[in-house]
Tab-separated table of C-alpha atoms in Angstrom:
chain	number	residue	atom	x	y	z
A	1	MET	CA	-0.260	0.167	0.241
A	2	SER	CA	1.651	3.400	-1.208
A	3	LYS	CA	1.900	6.105	1.288
A	4	GLY	CA	-1.004	7.781	-0.279
A	5	SER	CA	-3.688	5.487	0.242
A	6	PHE	CA	-2.357	4.928	4.351
A	7	PRO	CA	-5.893	5.460	6.742
A	8	ARG	CA	-5.245	8.625	8.824
A	9	PHE	CA	-6.377	7.616	12.128
A	10	PRO	CA	-8.789	9.389	14.546
A	11	ARG	CA	-7.797	12.498	15.969
A	12	SER	CA	-9.048	13.593	19.413
A	13	PRO	CA	-9.418	17.862	19.278
A	14	ARG	CA	-6.939	19.378	20.966
A	15	ALA	CA	-5.971	22.573	21.642
A	16	GLY	CA	-3.684	24.537	18.442
A	17	ARG	CA	-1.085	22.318	17.306
A	18	SER	CA	1.148	21.929	20.150
A	19	GLY	CA	-0.175	18.203	21.050
A	20	ARG	CA	-1.731	19.494	24.225
A	21	PRO	CA	-5.432	18.239	24.913
A	22	ALA	CA	-8.534	20.011	25.067
A	23	GLY	CA	-11.075	17.452	25.497
A	24	PHE	CA	-10.030	13.697	24.453
A	25	ARG	CA	-13.008	12.065	23.594
A	26	THR	CA	-13.980	9.467	25.900
A	27	SER	CA	-13.572	6.637	23.608
A	28	VAL	CA	-12.758	6.209	20.096
A	29	VAL	CA	-11.599	2.944	18.347
A	30	VAL	CA	-8.647	3.015	15.971
A	31	ALA	CA	-6.564	0.995	13.788
A	32	VAL	CA	-3.465	-0.416	12.325
A	33	ALA	CA	-2.257	-1.723	8.854
A	34	ALA	CA	-0.732	-4.597	9.229
A	35	LEU	CA	0.408	-4.585	5.467
A	36	VAL	CA	1.920	-7.481	3.598
A	37	PRO	CA	4.859	-7.389	0.818
A	38	ALA	CA	1.736	-9.012	-1.261
A	39	GLY	CA	-0.479	-6.339	-0.623
A	40	VAL	CA	-2.625	-8.297	1.466
A	41	ALA	CA	-3.724	-5.860	4.447
A	42	GLY	CA	-5.672	-7.057	7.819
A	43	TRP	CA	-6.942	-4.273	10.637
A	44	LEU	CA	-6.234	-4.915	14.010
A	45	LEU	CA	-8.926	-3.006	15.895
A	46	TRP	CA	-9.018	-1.845	19.268
A	47	ASP	CA	-10.847	0.148	22.447
A	48	ALA	CA	-8.771	3.400	23.170
A	49	GLU	CA	-10.319	4.591	25.713
A	50	ALA	CA	-8.759	7.236	27.506
A	51	ASP	CA	-8.483	6.126	30.846
A	52	GLY	CA	-4.968	4.328	29.732
A	53	GLY	CA	-5.817	1.188	31.120
A	54	ARG	CA	-5.107	-2.162	29.355
A	55	LYS	CA	-7.716	-2.525	26.852
A	56	ALA	CA	-8.013	-6.078	24.927
A	57	PRO	CA	-8.671	-5.789	20.926
A	58	VAL	CA	-12.198	-5.212	20.029
A	59	ALA	CA	-11.596	-6.905	16.275
A	60	ALA	CA	-8.126	-8.231	15.045
A	61	ALA	CA	-8.411	-9.513	11.367
A	62	SER	CA	-4.848	-9.324	10.634
A	63	SER	CA	-2.612	-11.028	8.259
A	64	ALA	CA	0.742	-12.674	8.905
A	65	LEU	CA	3.348	-11.315	7.383
A	66	PRO	CA	6.035	-13.915	6.083
A	67	GLY	CA	8.281	-15.097	8.773
A	68	ALA	CA	6.187	-14.181	10.995
A	69	SER	CA	5.666	-16.707	14.514
A	70	PRO	CA	1.922	-17.825	14.680
A	71	ALA	CA	0.103	-15.088	17.147
A	72	SER	CA	-0.019	-15.380	20.323
A	73	ARG	CA	-2.984	-13.942	21.378
A	74	ALA	CA	-1.651	-14.195	25.922
A	75	PRO	CA	0.112	-10.792	26.803
A	76	SER	CA	3.082	-12.343	28.869
A	77	ARG	CA	5.700	-10.739	31.098
A	78	GLN	CA	8.605	-9.330	28.953
A	79	PRO	CA	11.866	-7.565	30.845
A	80	SER	CA	10.938	-3.383	31.622
A	81	PRO	CA	12.345	-1.178	29.118
A	82	GLU	CA	14.408	0.368	33.204
A	83	GLY	CA	15.373	-2.765	34.101
A	84	LYS	CA	15.197	-6.496	34.456
A	85	GLU	CA	14.235	-6.791	37.733
A	86	PRO	CA	12.957	-3.749	40.688
A	87	SER	CA	15.711	-2.896	42.852
A	88	ALA	CA	15.025	-2.891	47.011
A	89	PRO	CA	13.357	0.155	48.121
A	90	GLY	CA	14.564	3.402	50.893
A	91	SER	CA	18.377	3.470	48.968
A	92	SER	CA	19.975	6.774	50.288
A	93	ALA	CA	21.424	7.778	46.644
A	94	PRO	CA	21.101	11.125	45.706
A	95	GLU	CA	18.195	11.508	43.381
A	96	GLY	CA	16.638	14.380	41.430
A	97	ALA	CA	17.551	14.724	37.738
A	98	ARG	CA	20.234	17.597	35.966
A	99	SER	CA	19.871	18.852	33.196
A	100	PRO	CA	20.854	18.236	30.268
A	101	SER	CA	23.939	17.617	28.319
A	102	PRO	CA	24.786	20.332	26.242
A	103	ALA	CA	25.854	17.618	23.616
A	104	ALA	CA	22.326	16.227	23.498
A	105	ALA	CA	20.990	19.525	22.788
A	106	ASP	CA	20.371	20.465	19.080
A	107	ASP	CA	20.877	23.965	18.672
A	108	GLY	CA	21.682	23.875	15.391
A	109	PRO	CA	20.427	25.895	12.493
A	110	LEU	CA	16.874	24.703	11.077
A	111	PRO	CA	15.607	24.262	8.073
A	112	ASP	CA	11.731	25.142	6.761
A	113	GLY	CA	9.578	22.188	7.404
A	114	PRO	CA	6.560	21.668	8.635
A	115	LEU	CA	8.016	21.177	12.081
A	116	LYS	CA	9.692	24.109	12.660
A	117	GLY	CA	8.609	25.461	16.320
A	118	LYS	CA	8.716	21.931	17.323
A	119	VAL	CA	10.511	20.731	19.830
A	120	VAL	CA	10.692	16.570	19.738
A	121	VAL	CA	13.063	14.554	22.591
A	122	VAL	CA	14.403	11.328	21.290
A	123	ASP	CA	15.584	9.157	24.667
A	124	PRO	CA	18.075	6.713	23.552
A	125	GLY	CA	17.572	3.750	26.054
A	126	HIS	CA	20.308	2.045	27.827
A	127	ASN	CA	24.072	3.694	27.383
A	128	ILE	CA	26.654	0.894	26.304
A	129	ARG	CA	28.672	1.657	29.048
A	130	ASN	CA	26.104	1.077	31.940
A	131	SER	CA	27.372	-2.390	32.525
A	132	GLU	CA	30.826	-0.281	33.811
A	133	HIS	CA	29.253	1.120	36.027
A	134	THR	CA	27.028	-1.376	37.757
A	135	ALA	CA	26.812	0.632	41.324
A	136	GLU	CA	25.602	4.098	39.619
A	137	ILE	CA	22.989	2.392	37.581
A	138	ASP	CA	21.718	-0.001	40.070
A	139	ARG	CA	21.009	3.210	42.974
A	140	SER	CA	17.270	3.166	42.943
A	141	VAL	CA	15.268	6.391	42.273
A	142	ASP	CA	11.376	7.607	42.605
A	143	ILE	CA	9.176	7.825	39.768
A	144	GLY	CA	6.368	8.089	41.824
A	145	THR	CA	4.300	4.519	42.048
A	146	GLY	CA	7.849	3.102	43.718
A	147	ARG	CA	11.271	3.356	43.202
A	148	LYS	CA	13.830	1.372	40.419
A	149	GLU	CA	16.700	1.121	39.384
A	150	CYS	CA	18.197	4.596	37.958
A	151	ASP	CA	18.949	2.559	34.673
A	152	THR	CA	19.854	-1.163	32.761
A	153	THR	CA	22.697	-2.024	30.888
A	154	GLY	CA	20.004	-3.667	28.311
A	155	THR	CA	19.885	-6.523	26.284
A	156	SER	CA	21.923	-7.901	23.515
A	157	THR	CA	21.673	-10.504	20.509
A	158	ASP	CA	22.906	-13.440	20.489
A	159	SER	CA	25.800	-12.285	18.484
A	160	GLY	CA	26.555	-9.902	20.921
A	161	TYR	CA	24.713	-6.429	18.732
A	162	ALA	CA	23.865	-4.341	22.217
A	163	GLU	CA	20.568	-2.657	22.659
A	164	ALA	CA	22.214	0.423	23.735
A	165	SER	CA	23.552	0.986	20.352
A	166	PHE	CA	20.293	-0.192	18.082
A	167	SER	CA	18.748	2.710	20.485
A	168	LEU	CA	21.319	5.034	19.665
A	169	ASP	CA	22.158	4.451	15.703
A	170	VAL	CA	17.755	4.440	15.608
A	171	ALA	CA	17.960	7.626	17.483
A	172	HIS	CA	20.856	9.024	15.910
A	173	ARG	CA	18.723	8.584	12.264
A	174	LEU	CA	15.420	9.861	13.892
A	175	ARG	CA	16.805	12.674	14.370
A	176	THR	CA	18.948	13.257	11.082
A	177	ILE	CA	15.180	12.693	9.959
A	178	LEU	CA	13.178	15.343	12.430
A	179	ARG	CA	15.374	17.706	11.940
A	180	ALA	CA	15.002	18.427	8.316
A	181	GLN	CA	11.182	18.460	8.865
A	182	GLY	CA	12.210	22.028	10.808
A	183	ALA	CA	12.148	20.194	14.399
A	184	LYS	CA	14.403	21.261	17.123
A	185	VAL	CA	15.552	17.467	18.465
A	186	VAL	CA	16.770	16.704	21.850
A	187	LEU	CA	18.920	14.088	22.941
A	188	THR	CA	18.678	12.708	26.868
A	189	HIS	CA	22.175	11.269	25.970
A	190	ASP	CA	24.600	11.012	23.096
A	191	GLY	CA	26.861	8.380	23.616
A	192	GLU	CA	28.778	10.595	25.634
A	193	ARG	CA	27.671	10.513	29.387
A	194	PRO	CA	29.902	7.636	31.365
A	195	TYR	CA	26.110	6.323	32.531
A	196	GLY	CA	22.456	6.931	32.083
A	197	PRO	CA	21.217	9.106	32.635
A	198	CYS	CA	18.785	7.744	35.448
A	199	VAL	CA	15.154	6.966	34.276
A	200	ASP	CA	13.472	10.149	36.692
A	201	GLU	CA	16.101	12.412	34.408
A	202	ARG	CA	15.447	11.201	31.142
A	203	ALA	CA	11.865	12.153	32.075
A	204	ALA	CA	13.273	15.683	33.152
A	205	ILE	CA	15.181	16.696	30.325
A	206	GLY	CA	11.353	15.823	27.868
A	207	ASN	CA	9.971	17.894	30.480
A	208	GLN	CA	12.689	20.833	30.914
A	209	ALA	CA	11.995	21.124	26.978
A	210	HIS	CA	8.852	21.190	27.244
A	211	ALA	CA	8.546	18.836	24.117
A	212	ASP	CA	6.044	18.754	21.819
A	213	ALA	CA	6.764	14.804	21.395
A	214	ALA	CA	8.643	12.278	23.465
A	215	VAL	CA	9.885	8.912	22.197
A	216	SER	CA	11.879	6.403	24.375
A	217	VAL	CA	13.462	4.214	21.798
A	218	HIS	CA	14.265	0.602	22.539
A	219	ALA	CA	14.522	-3.529	21.306
A	220	ASP	CA	13.056	-5.713	23.147
A	221	GLY	CA	15.060	-9.361	24.913
A	222	SER	CA	12.324	-12.015	25.411
A	223	ALA	CA	12.310	-15.751	24.484
A	224	VAL	CA	12.917	-17.361	20.940
A	225	GLY	CA	9.949	-16.990	18.878
A	226	ASN	CA	8.233	-14.221	20.421
A	227	ARG	CA	8.409	-11.591	17.773
A	228	GLY	CA	7.204	-7.974	16.562
A	229	PHE	CA	7.189	-4.446	18.013
A	230	HIS	CA	5.109	-2.607	20.618
A	231	VAL	CA	4.905	0.604	21.633
A	232	ILE	CA	4.333	0.891	25.748
A	233	LEU	CA	2.035	3.757	26.812
A	234	PRO	CA	1.648	5.645	29.919
A	235	ALA	CA	-0.926	4.237	32.219
A	236	SER	CA	-3.310	7.420	34.464
A	237	VAL	CA	-0.716	7.294	37.855
A	238	LYS	CA	-0.692	9.739	40.510
A	239	GLY	CA	1.580	9.484	43.105
A	240	GLY	CA	4.584	11.389	44.669
A	241	ARG	CA	5.658	13.487	41.798
A	242	ALA	CA	4.265	11.405	39.127
A	243	ASP	CA	0.706	11.962	37.268
A	244	THR	CA	-0.007	11.608	34.363
A	245	ALA	CA	-3.546	12.918	33.894
A	246	PRO	CA	-2.879	15.499	31.699
A	247	ILE	CA	-0.861	13.838	29.039
A	248	VAL	CA	-2.360	9.782	28.654
A	249	GLY	CA	-4.642	11.336	26.072
A	250	PRO	CA	-2.242	12.904	24.283
A	251	SER	CA	0.594	9.812	24.529
A	252	LYS	CA	-2.170	7.132	23.073
A	253	GLU	CA	-2.445	9.597	20.336
A	254	LEU	CA	1.411	10.130	19.360
A	255	GLY	CA	1.852	6.249	20.126
A	256	VAL	CA	-1.290	4.838	17.958
A	257	ARG	CA	-0.067	6.845	14.706
A	258	ILE	CA	3.683	5.872	15.573
A	259	ALA	CA	2.642	1.735	15.392
A	260	GLY	CA	0.488	1.966	12.229
A	261	HIS	CA	3.846	4.248	10.607
A	262	PHE	CA	5.772	2.101	11.705
A	263	VAL	CA	3.779	-0.484	10.227
A	264	ARG	CA	3.480	0.983	7.012
A	265	VAL	CA	7.197	2.203	6.453
A	266	THR	CA	9.218	-1.387	8.007
A	267	HIS	CA	6.184	-4.273	7.193
A	268	SER	CA	6.761	-5.142	10.434
A	269	ALA	CA	4.701	-7.081	13.156
A	270	ALA	CA	2.831	-6.233	15.988
A	271	SER	CA	4.099	-8.273	19.054
A	272	ASN	CA	2.783	-11.290	19.293
A	273	TYR	CA	3.549	-11.483	22.882
A	274	ILE	CA	2.694	-8.402	24.028
A	275	GLY	CA	-0.525	-5.919	23.932
A	276	GLY	CA	-3.181	-8.959	22.726
A	277	GLY	CA	-1.996	-8.194	19.268
A	278	THR	CA	-2.515	-4.689	18.683
A	279	GLY	CA	0.964	-3.358	18.907
A	280	LEU	CA	0.175	-1.378	21.621
A	281	ASP	CA	0.827	-1.513	25.346
A	282	THR	CA	-0.852	0.839	28.828
A	283	ARG	CA	2.134	0.200	31.449
A	284	GLY	CA	2.103	2.294	35.284
A	285	ASP	CA	5.332	1.193	36.837
A	286	LEU	CA	8.109	3.358	34.152
A	287	GLY	CA	9.349	6.286	35.872
A	288	GLY	CA	10.235	7.573	32.144
A	289	LEU	CA	6.742	7.159	31.573
A	290	ASN	CA	4.922	8.152	35.241
A	291	LEU	CA	6.898	11.627	35.681
A	292	SER	CA	6.508	12.755	31.971
A	293	THR	CA	4.848	15.946	31.785
A	294	VAL	CA	4.449	15.931	27.497
A	295	PRO	CA	3.121	13.426	25.825
A	296	LYS	CA	5.260	10.565	25.834
A	297	VAL	CA	6.019	6.931	24.462
A	298	PHE	CA	8.454	3.341	24.762
A	299	ILE	CA	8.531	2.390	21.490
A	300	GLU	CA	10.082	-1.476	21.532
A	301	CYS	CA	10.956	-2.327	18.065
A	302	GLY	CA	11.747	-5.749	17.955
A	303	ASN	CA	12.965	-9.058	19.885
A	304	MET	CA	16.937	-9.167	19.922
A	305	ARG	CA	16.747	-12.494	21.328
A	306	ASP	CA	14.294	-14.238	18.625
A	307	PRO	CA	16.836	-14.889	15.413
A	308	GLN	CA	14.309	-13.299	12.821
A	309	ASP	CA	13.712	-10.466	14.610
A	310	ALA	CA	17.498	-9.718	15.653
A	311	ALA	CA	18.076	-10.205	11.910
A	312	LEU	CA	15.991	-6.674	10.822
A	313	LEU	CA	17.369	-5.364	14.260
A	314	THR	CA	20.743	-5.968	13.006
A	315	ASP	CA	20.331	-4.478	9.788
A	316	GLY	CA	21.405	-0.816	8.731
A	317	ALA	CA	18.414	-0.735	6.150
A	318	TRP	CA	16.103	-1.572	8.463
A	319	ARG	CA	17.177	0.103	11.229
A	320	GLU	CA	16.348	3.323	8.684
A	321	LYS	CA	12.723	2.073	7.720
A	322	ALA	CA	12.211	2.233	11.462
A	323	ALA	CA	13.640	5.246	12.036
A	324	GLN	CA	11.275	6.970	9.266
A	325	GLY	CA	8.301	5.291	10.439
A	326	ILE	CA	8.461	6.305	14.076
A	327	ALA	CA	9.707	9.833	12.949
A	328	ASP	CA	6.325	10.072	10.059
A	329	GLY	CA	4.121	8.703	13.266
A	330	ILE	CA	5.715	11.788	15.417
A	331	THR	CA	4.539	14.138	12.153
A	332	ASP	CA	1.466	13.135	11.477
A	333	PHE	CA	0.534	13.602	15.404
A	334	LEU	CA	2.455	16.719	15.587
A	335	ASP	CA	1.187	18.134	12.011
A	336	GLY	CA	-2.692	17.336	12.179
């Protein structure tokens, strides 16, 4: 299916073009086209109530992509993008977010384009040097609903290609695409830091930038046979410094648009192990979402521990498609 024939998702009303909510519909139904090279298209439909809760698909008639394993519609527990196991509470380590690193700021001249005046924060998951600073990344930080480790090492393919390397590579490609459309892009880090940033600081960087949209780039580390991408949306959370009520609606809209364009550009299937085949998952245990005050989502671009997904994730041409799909979703969200 060509880009010109890609269906437009229904939008929730908002004030202006900033991506901020101005009274979202209580319930809409959205659809993602699951494309196949032969031109057979299916639809994944799900309830998109603005309460931020986990919803099962209301219809599923998606054709499987070549090479995809049969879909298992029962969601299973996956490693957290922010850590494999929760840290013990009560750490006395210092907390609070630092100012964004100057190396991560995009301060060069920007061309005119559809995203002129927009600010996008791109959060490359993990850091390739986290493993050299285990004490620092293991300290716990407050995420509103509890405490979690500052950061983790992430996962890798069986051949040793690290999630941190993947996420930074896609982030660089995504920055290039968005800048060409006039957006100011801020990375939460650009590989210049010895570790981290911590998950609370990652959220604070987007908040301090007054981002119109923020996306955290990851790849999952699940079991062999678990395939496909999923976008993680913030749940409705209130506690401590966390209050996601203002961002749940626009974040869901951002996530739906990224999911739809990711399918269109990469021809990847929605996850067969998370989200009930919708490509969407809602979580309230991630500090990067809980502490955000701007529309934000995570995207798990595939499963690094599955050989078929790993073959895609390690391919530079596919990573360019992944970045393009994410960028198209962000543009669709901001330029409407």
